[in-house]
XYZ file of C-alpha atoms in Angstrom:
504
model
C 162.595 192.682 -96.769
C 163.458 195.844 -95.073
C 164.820 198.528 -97.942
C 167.921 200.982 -96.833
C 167.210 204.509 -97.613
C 169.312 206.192 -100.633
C 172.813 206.585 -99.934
C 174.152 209.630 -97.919
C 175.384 212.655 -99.637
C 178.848 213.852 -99.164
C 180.367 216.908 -97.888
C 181.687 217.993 -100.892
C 178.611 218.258 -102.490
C 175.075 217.331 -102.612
C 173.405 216.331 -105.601
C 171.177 218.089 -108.150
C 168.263 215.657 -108.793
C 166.443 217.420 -111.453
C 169.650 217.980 -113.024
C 171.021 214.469 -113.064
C 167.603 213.081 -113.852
C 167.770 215.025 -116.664
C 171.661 213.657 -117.686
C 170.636 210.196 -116.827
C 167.358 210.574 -119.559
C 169.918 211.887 -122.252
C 171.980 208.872 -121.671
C 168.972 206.685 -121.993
C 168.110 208.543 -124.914
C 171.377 207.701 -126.290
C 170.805 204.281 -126.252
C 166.884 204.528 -127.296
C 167.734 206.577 -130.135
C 170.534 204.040 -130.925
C 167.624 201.458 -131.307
C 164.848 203.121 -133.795
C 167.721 204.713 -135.968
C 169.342 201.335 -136.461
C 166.612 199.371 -137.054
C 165.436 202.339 -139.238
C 168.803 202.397 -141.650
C 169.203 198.561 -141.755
C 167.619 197.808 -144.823
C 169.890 200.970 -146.384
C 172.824 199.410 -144.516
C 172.319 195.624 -146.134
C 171.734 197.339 -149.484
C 174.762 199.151 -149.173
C 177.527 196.700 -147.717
C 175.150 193.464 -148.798
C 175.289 190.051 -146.698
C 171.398 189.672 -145.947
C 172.664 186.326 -144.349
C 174.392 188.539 -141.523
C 171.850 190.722 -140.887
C 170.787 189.353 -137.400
C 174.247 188.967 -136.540
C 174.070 193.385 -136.362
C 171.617 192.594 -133.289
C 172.862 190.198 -132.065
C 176.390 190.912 -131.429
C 175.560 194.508 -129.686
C 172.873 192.331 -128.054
C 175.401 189.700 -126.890
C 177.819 192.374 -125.436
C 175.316 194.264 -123.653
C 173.835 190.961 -122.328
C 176.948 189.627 -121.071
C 178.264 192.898 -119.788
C 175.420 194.341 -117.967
C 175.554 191.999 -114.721
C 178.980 192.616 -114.682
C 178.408 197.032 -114.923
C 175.469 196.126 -112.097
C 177.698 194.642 -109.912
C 180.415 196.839 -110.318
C 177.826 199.553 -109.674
C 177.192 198.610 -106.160
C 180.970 197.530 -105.697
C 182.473 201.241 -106.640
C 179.735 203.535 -107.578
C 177.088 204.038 -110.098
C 179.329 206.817 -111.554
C 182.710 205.983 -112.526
C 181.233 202.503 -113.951
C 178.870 204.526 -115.866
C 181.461 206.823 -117.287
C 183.119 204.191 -118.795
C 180.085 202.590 -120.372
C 179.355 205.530 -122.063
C 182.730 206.310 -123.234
C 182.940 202.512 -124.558
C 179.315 203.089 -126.458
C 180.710 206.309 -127.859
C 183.858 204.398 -129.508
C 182.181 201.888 -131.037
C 179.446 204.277 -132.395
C 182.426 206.345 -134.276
C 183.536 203.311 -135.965
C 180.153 201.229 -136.501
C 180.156 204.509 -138.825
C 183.127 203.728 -140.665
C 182.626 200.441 -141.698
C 182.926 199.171 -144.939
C 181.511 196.075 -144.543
C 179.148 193.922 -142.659
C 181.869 191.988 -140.798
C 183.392 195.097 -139.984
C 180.319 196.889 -138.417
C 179.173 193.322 -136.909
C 182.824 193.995 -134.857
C 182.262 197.213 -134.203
C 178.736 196.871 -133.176
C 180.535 194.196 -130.404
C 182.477 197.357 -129.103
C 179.425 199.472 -129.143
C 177.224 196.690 -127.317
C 180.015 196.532 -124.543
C 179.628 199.838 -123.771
C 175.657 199.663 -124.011
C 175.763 197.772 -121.136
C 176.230 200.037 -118.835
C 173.861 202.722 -119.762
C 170.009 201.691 -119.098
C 170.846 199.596 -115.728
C 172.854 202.082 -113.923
C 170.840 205.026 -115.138
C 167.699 203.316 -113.724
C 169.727 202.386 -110.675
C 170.685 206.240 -109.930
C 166.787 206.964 -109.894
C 166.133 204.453 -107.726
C 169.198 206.054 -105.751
C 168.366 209.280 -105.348
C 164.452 208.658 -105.365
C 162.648 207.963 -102.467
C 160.004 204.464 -103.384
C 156.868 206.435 -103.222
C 158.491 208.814 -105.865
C 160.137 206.008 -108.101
C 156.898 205.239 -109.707
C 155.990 208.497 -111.740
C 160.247 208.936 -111.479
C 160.368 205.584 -114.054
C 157.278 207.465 -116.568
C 159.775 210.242 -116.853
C 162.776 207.843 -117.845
C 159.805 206.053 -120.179
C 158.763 209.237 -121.736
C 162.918 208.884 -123.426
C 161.500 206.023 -125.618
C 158.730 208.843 -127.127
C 160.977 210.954 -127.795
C 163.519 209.046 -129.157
C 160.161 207.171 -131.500
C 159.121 210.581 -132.784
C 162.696 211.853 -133.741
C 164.973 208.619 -134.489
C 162.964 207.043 -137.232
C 162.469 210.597 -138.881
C 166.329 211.454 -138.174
C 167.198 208.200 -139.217
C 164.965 208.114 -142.568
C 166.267 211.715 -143.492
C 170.153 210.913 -143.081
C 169.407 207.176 -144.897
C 167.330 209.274 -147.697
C 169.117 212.283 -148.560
C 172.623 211.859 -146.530
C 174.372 208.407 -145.589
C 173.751 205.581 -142.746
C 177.106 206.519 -141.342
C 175.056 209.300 -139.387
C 172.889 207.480 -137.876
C 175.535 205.974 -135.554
C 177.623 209.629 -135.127
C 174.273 210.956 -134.094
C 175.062 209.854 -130.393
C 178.359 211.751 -129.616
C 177.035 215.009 -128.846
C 174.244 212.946 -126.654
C 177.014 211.259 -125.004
C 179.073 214.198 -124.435
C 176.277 215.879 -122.910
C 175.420 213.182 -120.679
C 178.634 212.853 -119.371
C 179.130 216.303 -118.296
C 175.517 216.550 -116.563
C 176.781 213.173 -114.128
C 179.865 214.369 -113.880
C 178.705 217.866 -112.101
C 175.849 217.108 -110.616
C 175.836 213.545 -109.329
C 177.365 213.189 -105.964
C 177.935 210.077 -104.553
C 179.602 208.419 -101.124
C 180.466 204.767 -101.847
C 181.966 202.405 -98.394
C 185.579 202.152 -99.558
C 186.525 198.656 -99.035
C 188.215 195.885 -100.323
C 185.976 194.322 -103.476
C 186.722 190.742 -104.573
C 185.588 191.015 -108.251
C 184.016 187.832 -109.754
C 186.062 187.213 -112.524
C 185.761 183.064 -112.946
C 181.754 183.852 -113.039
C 182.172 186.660 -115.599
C 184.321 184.490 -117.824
C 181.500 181.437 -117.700
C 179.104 183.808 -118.049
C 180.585 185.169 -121.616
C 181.289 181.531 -122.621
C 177.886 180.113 -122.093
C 175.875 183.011 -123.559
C 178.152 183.082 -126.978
C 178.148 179.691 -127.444
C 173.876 179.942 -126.875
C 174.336 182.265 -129.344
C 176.031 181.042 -132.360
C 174.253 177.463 -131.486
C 170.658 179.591 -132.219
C 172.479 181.503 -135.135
C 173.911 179.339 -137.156
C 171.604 175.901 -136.259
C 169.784 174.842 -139.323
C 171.718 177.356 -141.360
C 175.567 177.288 -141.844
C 175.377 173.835 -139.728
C 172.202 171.521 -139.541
C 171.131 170.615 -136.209
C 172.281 167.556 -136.110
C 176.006 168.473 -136.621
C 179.139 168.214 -134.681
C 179.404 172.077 -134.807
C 176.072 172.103 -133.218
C 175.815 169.268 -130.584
C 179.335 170.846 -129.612
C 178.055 174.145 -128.789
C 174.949 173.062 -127.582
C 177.101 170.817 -124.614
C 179.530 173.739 -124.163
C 176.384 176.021 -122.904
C 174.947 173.396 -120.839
C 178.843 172.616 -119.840
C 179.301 176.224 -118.865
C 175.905 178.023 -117.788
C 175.742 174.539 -115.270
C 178.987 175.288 -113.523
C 178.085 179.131 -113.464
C 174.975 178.466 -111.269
C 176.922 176.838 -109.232
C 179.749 179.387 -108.863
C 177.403 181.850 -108.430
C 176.100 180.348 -105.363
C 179.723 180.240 -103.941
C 180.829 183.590 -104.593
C 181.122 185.792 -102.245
C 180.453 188.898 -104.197
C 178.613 187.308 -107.043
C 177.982 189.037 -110.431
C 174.362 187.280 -110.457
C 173.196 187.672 -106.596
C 170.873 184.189 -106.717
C 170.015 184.983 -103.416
C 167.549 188.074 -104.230
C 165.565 185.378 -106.812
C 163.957 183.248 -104.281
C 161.682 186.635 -103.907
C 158.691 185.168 -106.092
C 158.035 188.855 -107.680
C 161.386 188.939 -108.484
C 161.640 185.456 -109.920
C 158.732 185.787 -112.234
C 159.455 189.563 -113.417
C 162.800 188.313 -114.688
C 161.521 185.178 -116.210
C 158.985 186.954 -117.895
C 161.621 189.705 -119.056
C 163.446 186.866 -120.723
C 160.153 186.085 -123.091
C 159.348 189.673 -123.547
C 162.904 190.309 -124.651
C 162.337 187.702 -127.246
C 158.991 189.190 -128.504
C 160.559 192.573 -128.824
C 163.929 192.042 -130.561
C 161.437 189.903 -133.068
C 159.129 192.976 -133.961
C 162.060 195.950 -133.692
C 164.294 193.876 -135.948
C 161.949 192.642 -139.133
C 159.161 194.900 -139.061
C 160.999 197.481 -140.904
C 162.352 194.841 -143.728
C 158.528 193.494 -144.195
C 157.441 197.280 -144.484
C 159.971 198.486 -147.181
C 160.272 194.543 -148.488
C 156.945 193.485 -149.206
C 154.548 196.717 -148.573
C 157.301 198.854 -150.716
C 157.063 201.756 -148.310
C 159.814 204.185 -147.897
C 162.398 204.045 -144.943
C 160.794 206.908 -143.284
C 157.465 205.104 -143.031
C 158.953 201.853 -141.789
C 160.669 203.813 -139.172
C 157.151 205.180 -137.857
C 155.828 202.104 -138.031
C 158.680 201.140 -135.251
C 158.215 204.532 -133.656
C 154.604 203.465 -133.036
C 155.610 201.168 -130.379
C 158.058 203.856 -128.736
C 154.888 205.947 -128.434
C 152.931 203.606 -126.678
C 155.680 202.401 -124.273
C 155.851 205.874 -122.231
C 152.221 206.492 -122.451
C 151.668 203.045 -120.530
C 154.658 203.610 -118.001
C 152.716 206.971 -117.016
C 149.654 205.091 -116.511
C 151.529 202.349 -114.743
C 152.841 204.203 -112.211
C 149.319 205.512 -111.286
C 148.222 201.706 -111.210
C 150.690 200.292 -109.478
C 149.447 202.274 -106.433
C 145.878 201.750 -107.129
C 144.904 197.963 -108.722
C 148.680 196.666 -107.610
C 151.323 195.545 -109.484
C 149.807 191.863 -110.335
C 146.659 193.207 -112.084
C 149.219 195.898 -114.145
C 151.441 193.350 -115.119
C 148.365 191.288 -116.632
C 147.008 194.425 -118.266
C 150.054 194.449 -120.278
C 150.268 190.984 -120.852
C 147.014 190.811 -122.630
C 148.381 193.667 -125.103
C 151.375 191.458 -125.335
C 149.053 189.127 -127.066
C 147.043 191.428 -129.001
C 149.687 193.082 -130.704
C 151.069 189.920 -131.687
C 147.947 188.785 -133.147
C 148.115 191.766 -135.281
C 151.013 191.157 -136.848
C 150.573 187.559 -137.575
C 147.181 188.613 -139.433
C 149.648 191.425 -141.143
C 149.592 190.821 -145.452
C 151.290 192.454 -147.675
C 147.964 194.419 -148.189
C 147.348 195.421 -144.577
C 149.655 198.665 -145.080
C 151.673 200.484 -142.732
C 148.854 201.835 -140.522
C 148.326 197.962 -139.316
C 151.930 197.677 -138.803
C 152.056 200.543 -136.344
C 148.926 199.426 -134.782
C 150.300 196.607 -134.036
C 153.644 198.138 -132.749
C 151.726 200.653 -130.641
C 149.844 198.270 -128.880
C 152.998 196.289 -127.940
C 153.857 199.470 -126.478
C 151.809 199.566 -124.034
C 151.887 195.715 -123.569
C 156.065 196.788 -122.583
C 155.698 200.232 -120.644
C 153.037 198.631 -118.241
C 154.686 195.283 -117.839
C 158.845 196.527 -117.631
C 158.120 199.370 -115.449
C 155.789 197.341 -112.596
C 158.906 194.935 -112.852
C 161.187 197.516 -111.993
C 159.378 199.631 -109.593
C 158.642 196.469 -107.637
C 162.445 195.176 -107.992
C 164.047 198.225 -106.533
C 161.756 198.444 -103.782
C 162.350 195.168 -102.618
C 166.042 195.106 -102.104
C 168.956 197.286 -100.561
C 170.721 199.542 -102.149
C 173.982 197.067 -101.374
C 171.947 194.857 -103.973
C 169.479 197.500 -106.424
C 172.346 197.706 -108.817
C 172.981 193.864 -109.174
C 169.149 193.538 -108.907
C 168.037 196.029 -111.456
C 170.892 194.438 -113.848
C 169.534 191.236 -113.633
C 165.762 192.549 -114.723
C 167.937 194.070 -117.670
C 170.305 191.039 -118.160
C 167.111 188.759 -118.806
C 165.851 191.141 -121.375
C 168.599 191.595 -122.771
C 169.114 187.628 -123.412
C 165.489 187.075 -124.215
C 166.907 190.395 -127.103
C 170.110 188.073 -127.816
C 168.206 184.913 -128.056
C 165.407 186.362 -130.084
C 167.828 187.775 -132.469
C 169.474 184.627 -133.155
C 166.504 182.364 -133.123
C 164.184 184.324 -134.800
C 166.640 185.710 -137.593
C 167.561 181.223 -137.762
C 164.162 180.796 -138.405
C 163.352 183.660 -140.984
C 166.263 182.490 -142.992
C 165.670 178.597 -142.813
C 162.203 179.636 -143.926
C 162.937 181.678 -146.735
C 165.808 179.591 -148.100
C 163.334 176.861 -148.077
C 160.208 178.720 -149.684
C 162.825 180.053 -152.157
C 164.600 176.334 -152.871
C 160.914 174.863 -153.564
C 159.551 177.972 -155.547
C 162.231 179.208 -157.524
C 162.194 176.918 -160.103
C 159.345 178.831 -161.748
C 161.851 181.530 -162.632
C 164.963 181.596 -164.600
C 167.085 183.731 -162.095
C 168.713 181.741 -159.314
C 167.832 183.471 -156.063
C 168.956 182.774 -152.328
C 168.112 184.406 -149.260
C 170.414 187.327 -150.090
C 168.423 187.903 -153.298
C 165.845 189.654 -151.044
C 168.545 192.805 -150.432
C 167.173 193.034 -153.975
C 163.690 194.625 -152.393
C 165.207 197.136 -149.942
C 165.932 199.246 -152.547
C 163.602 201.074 -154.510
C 165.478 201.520 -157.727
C 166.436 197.546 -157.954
C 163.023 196.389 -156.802
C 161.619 198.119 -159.636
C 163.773 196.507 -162.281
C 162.828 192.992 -161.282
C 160.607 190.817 -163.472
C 156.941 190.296 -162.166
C 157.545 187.044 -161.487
C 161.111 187.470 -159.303
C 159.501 190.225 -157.402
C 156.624 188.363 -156.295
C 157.990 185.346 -155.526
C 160.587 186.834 -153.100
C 157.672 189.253 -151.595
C 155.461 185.990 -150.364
C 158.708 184.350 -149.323
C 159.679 186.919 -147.244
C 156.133 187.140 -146.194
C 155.721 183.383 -145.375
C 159.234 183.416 -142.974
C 158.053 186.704 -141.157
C 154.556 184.890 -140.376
C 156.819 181.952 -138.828
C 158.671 184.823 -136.607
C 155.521 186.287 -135.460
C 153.536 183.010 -134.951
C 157.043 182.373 -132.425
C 155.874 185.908 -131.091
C 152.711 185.446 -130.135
C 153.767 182.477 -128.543
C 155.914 184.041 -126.240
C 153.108 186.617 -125.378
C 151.083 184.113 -124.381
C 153.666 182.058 -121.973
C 153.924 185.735 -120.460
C 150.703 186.075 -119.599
C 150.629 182.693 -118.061
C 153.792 183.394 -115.687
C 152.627 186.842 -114.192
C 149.708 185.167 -113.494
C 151.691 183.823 -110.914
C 152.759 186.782 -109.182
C 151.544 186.936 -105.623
C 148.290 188.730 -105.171
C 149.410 190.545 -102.057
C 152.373 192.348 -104.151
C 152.317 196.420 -105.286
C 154.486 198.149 -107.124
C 155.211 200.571 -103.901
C 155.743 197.843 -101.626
């Protein structure tokens, strides 16, 4: 397919590339940040307001917005510009981030979190679609181990911002952190990034945009609450589980009818394409599993502090960027097929690491593990990228380099959901077959009781113990699901056509 060359400056101004690179890493730095601090404070968080049961439902409702939303920012993108649309994501994120740090519960920051997740939407996609604007494709490459290079940052100072404020200040900070980044960002677009966008008439798709919310909420709660709240075998269940099918059916459909779709079908009959979105969704899964309960299984079981399960996360931030510098270098010498498998193997040794992980292993294991995940990531998502935005036009990058987001971001929303569904069905089990050795009652909330040092230490022996190889036993179960996933990776890029490059 023949590529169209960046868009055309206009008169009134040409734009500052260094300078609105530089805007468009603090807004991905916004969001990056957003990630290791909250993950970071969670455990403070859940101490603090309580509800252990909820505590995937604070990933997966920003992870539900932004999924949902960020197809719908893409499209818009190409429709009206890259920078109004991203204007108003950021704004959006910024809201929700000044009252996610006001809440006073955990149904009150799950609702706030939806606000901040609709606004989260819009930042990674249309930041990576500007570089791939402004960018020439020979240039994109070592352009996307710049915009990498945000997650190291954001590794070395979220966690250790994040354990500070959640150690000697409140959580509340960790979410105000990102209005000055915001502001910032903001102001560097709004000066420097010049754009001339086709006026035209746009027929928005607003049927596919409602099916599109419907089906991915109801996959949602179905992977939430199955074999929790409701068994699997309920009404509840078997009634969610035929609206998705119901919905995401007639969406497909739609989609191929449309005439400006929000998901452009058209550009996934390109094989690469196809298969670096597939295998987005299982890497998604894989990395909302680590990012989410790594920290808890840290502080939980290994009884480290919150700045040391924070660097254990941070480990993984390090070795994304360091791989998407290498990857750009690779792409152009071994091709994009023999990257991509590179980091597929990782994939699968990391996740062997943590399933081996004990209580005993200690944090250095932990952020082995996380580090060479890392790299698994940077060298996988930024071949996928590269190759996606130098395969289509720029009438279809922002659409295209949503949908590469979209599928991670559902593989983050369905990883969430199933994977926090399976830690608690484990635990509630371990917990309803072992507890009867102790005189307390405990649940699955009774494990907020080992997030904090000062009540961990007051437990008997016996309690403490117990709840330590429970949790223990339900995060092996997550990362046995994990590994999994790694390997079905590996097994579709193998796939990719031989013949493809990152540059082509």
């Amino acid at each position: 397919m023949k590529v169209s060359a960046p868009i055309s400056q206009p008169k009134r101004g040409k734009t500052n590339r260094p300078l609105v690179l530089a805007a468009v890493m603090l807004a991905m730095f916004m969001g990056a940040i957003e990630a290791t601090i909250v993950s970071t404070a969670m455990p403070a968080i859940v101490a603090d307001l309580g509800g252990f049961t909820l505590y995937s439902w604070v990933f997966s409702a920003y992870l539900l917005m932004n999924a949902v939303t960020v197809l719908i920012y893409g499209k818009l993108s190409d429709l009206f510009g890259r920078k109004p649309i991203l204007f108003i994501g950021i704004i959006i994120f910024l809201i929700g981030s000044i009252l996610c740090g006001f809440a006073t519960s955990m149904e009150s920051l799950i609702l706030f979190r939806l606000i901040q997740g609709f606004g989260a939407g819009a930042v990674t996609p249309i930041a990576t679609t500007i570089v791939g604007d402004i960018y020439s494709a020979e240039e994109r490459a070592q352009v996307q181990g710049y915009l990498a290079s945000v997650w190291g940052i954001s590794a070395v100072t979220g966690p250790a911002v994040g354990g500070l404020l959640v150690q000697y200040v409140s959580w509340n900070y960790v979410f105000w952190i990102n209005i000055p980044l915001g502001i910032l960002s903001l102001i560097g677009i709004g000066v420097f990034l010049h754009e001339n966008v086709e006026k035209k008439k746009h027929k928005i798709d607003y049927i596919g945009t409602f099916l599109l919310t419907i089906s991915i909420s109801s996959l949602m709660f179905l992977l939430v609450e199955g074999g929790g709240r409701w068994s699997w075998g309920s009404w509840q269940i078997m009634s969610l589980a035929v609206l998705f099918m119901f919905t995401i059916s007639i969406f497909v459909v739609h989609e191929g009818r449309a005439k400006e779709p929000v998901m452009p079908f058209n550009i996934w009959r390109e094989r690469s394409i196809f298969i670096a979105n597939v295998t987005s969704l299982t890497t998604g899964i894989m990395l909302i599993g680590i990012s989410s309960f790594l920290p808890t299984f840290v502080q939980g079981v290994m009884e480290q502090s919150p700045i040391v399960a924070g660097f254990t996360l941070t480990a993984m931030s390090i070795g994304w960027p360091i791989a998407s510098t290498f990857s750009g270098k690779m792409l152009n010498s071994i091709g994009y097929r023999k990257t991509s498998l590179i980091g597929a193997a990782a994939l699968i040794i990391g996740s062997v690491v943590f399933v081996t992980m004990t209580s005993s292993s200690g944090p250095l294991w932990a952020a082995a593990g996380s580090f060479i995940v890392g790299v698994g990531m940077g060298l996988t998502s930024t071949a996928f990228i590269v190759s996606i935005q130098s395969t289509v036009s720029w009438q279809q990058r922002g659409a295209a380099t949503a949908a590469n987001m979209f599928m991670r971001n559902l593989g983050n929303t369905i990883g969430a959901a199933l994977l926090g569904g399976i830690l608690n069905n484990r635990l509630a089990n371990y917990l309803s077959a072992n507890a009867g050795s102790t005189e307390e009652k405990l649940s699955v909330d009774s494990v907020n009781l080992l997030l904090k040092d000062k009540e961990r230490a007051e437990l008997h022996i016996n309690v403490k113990e117990l709840l330590q190889e429970g949790l223990t036993q339900s995060l092996h179960w997550v990362y046995y699901v994990v590994l999994t996933f790694a390997i079905i990776s590996l097994i579709l890029i193998s796939f990719i056509p031989k013949q493809k490059h990152g540059s082509a």
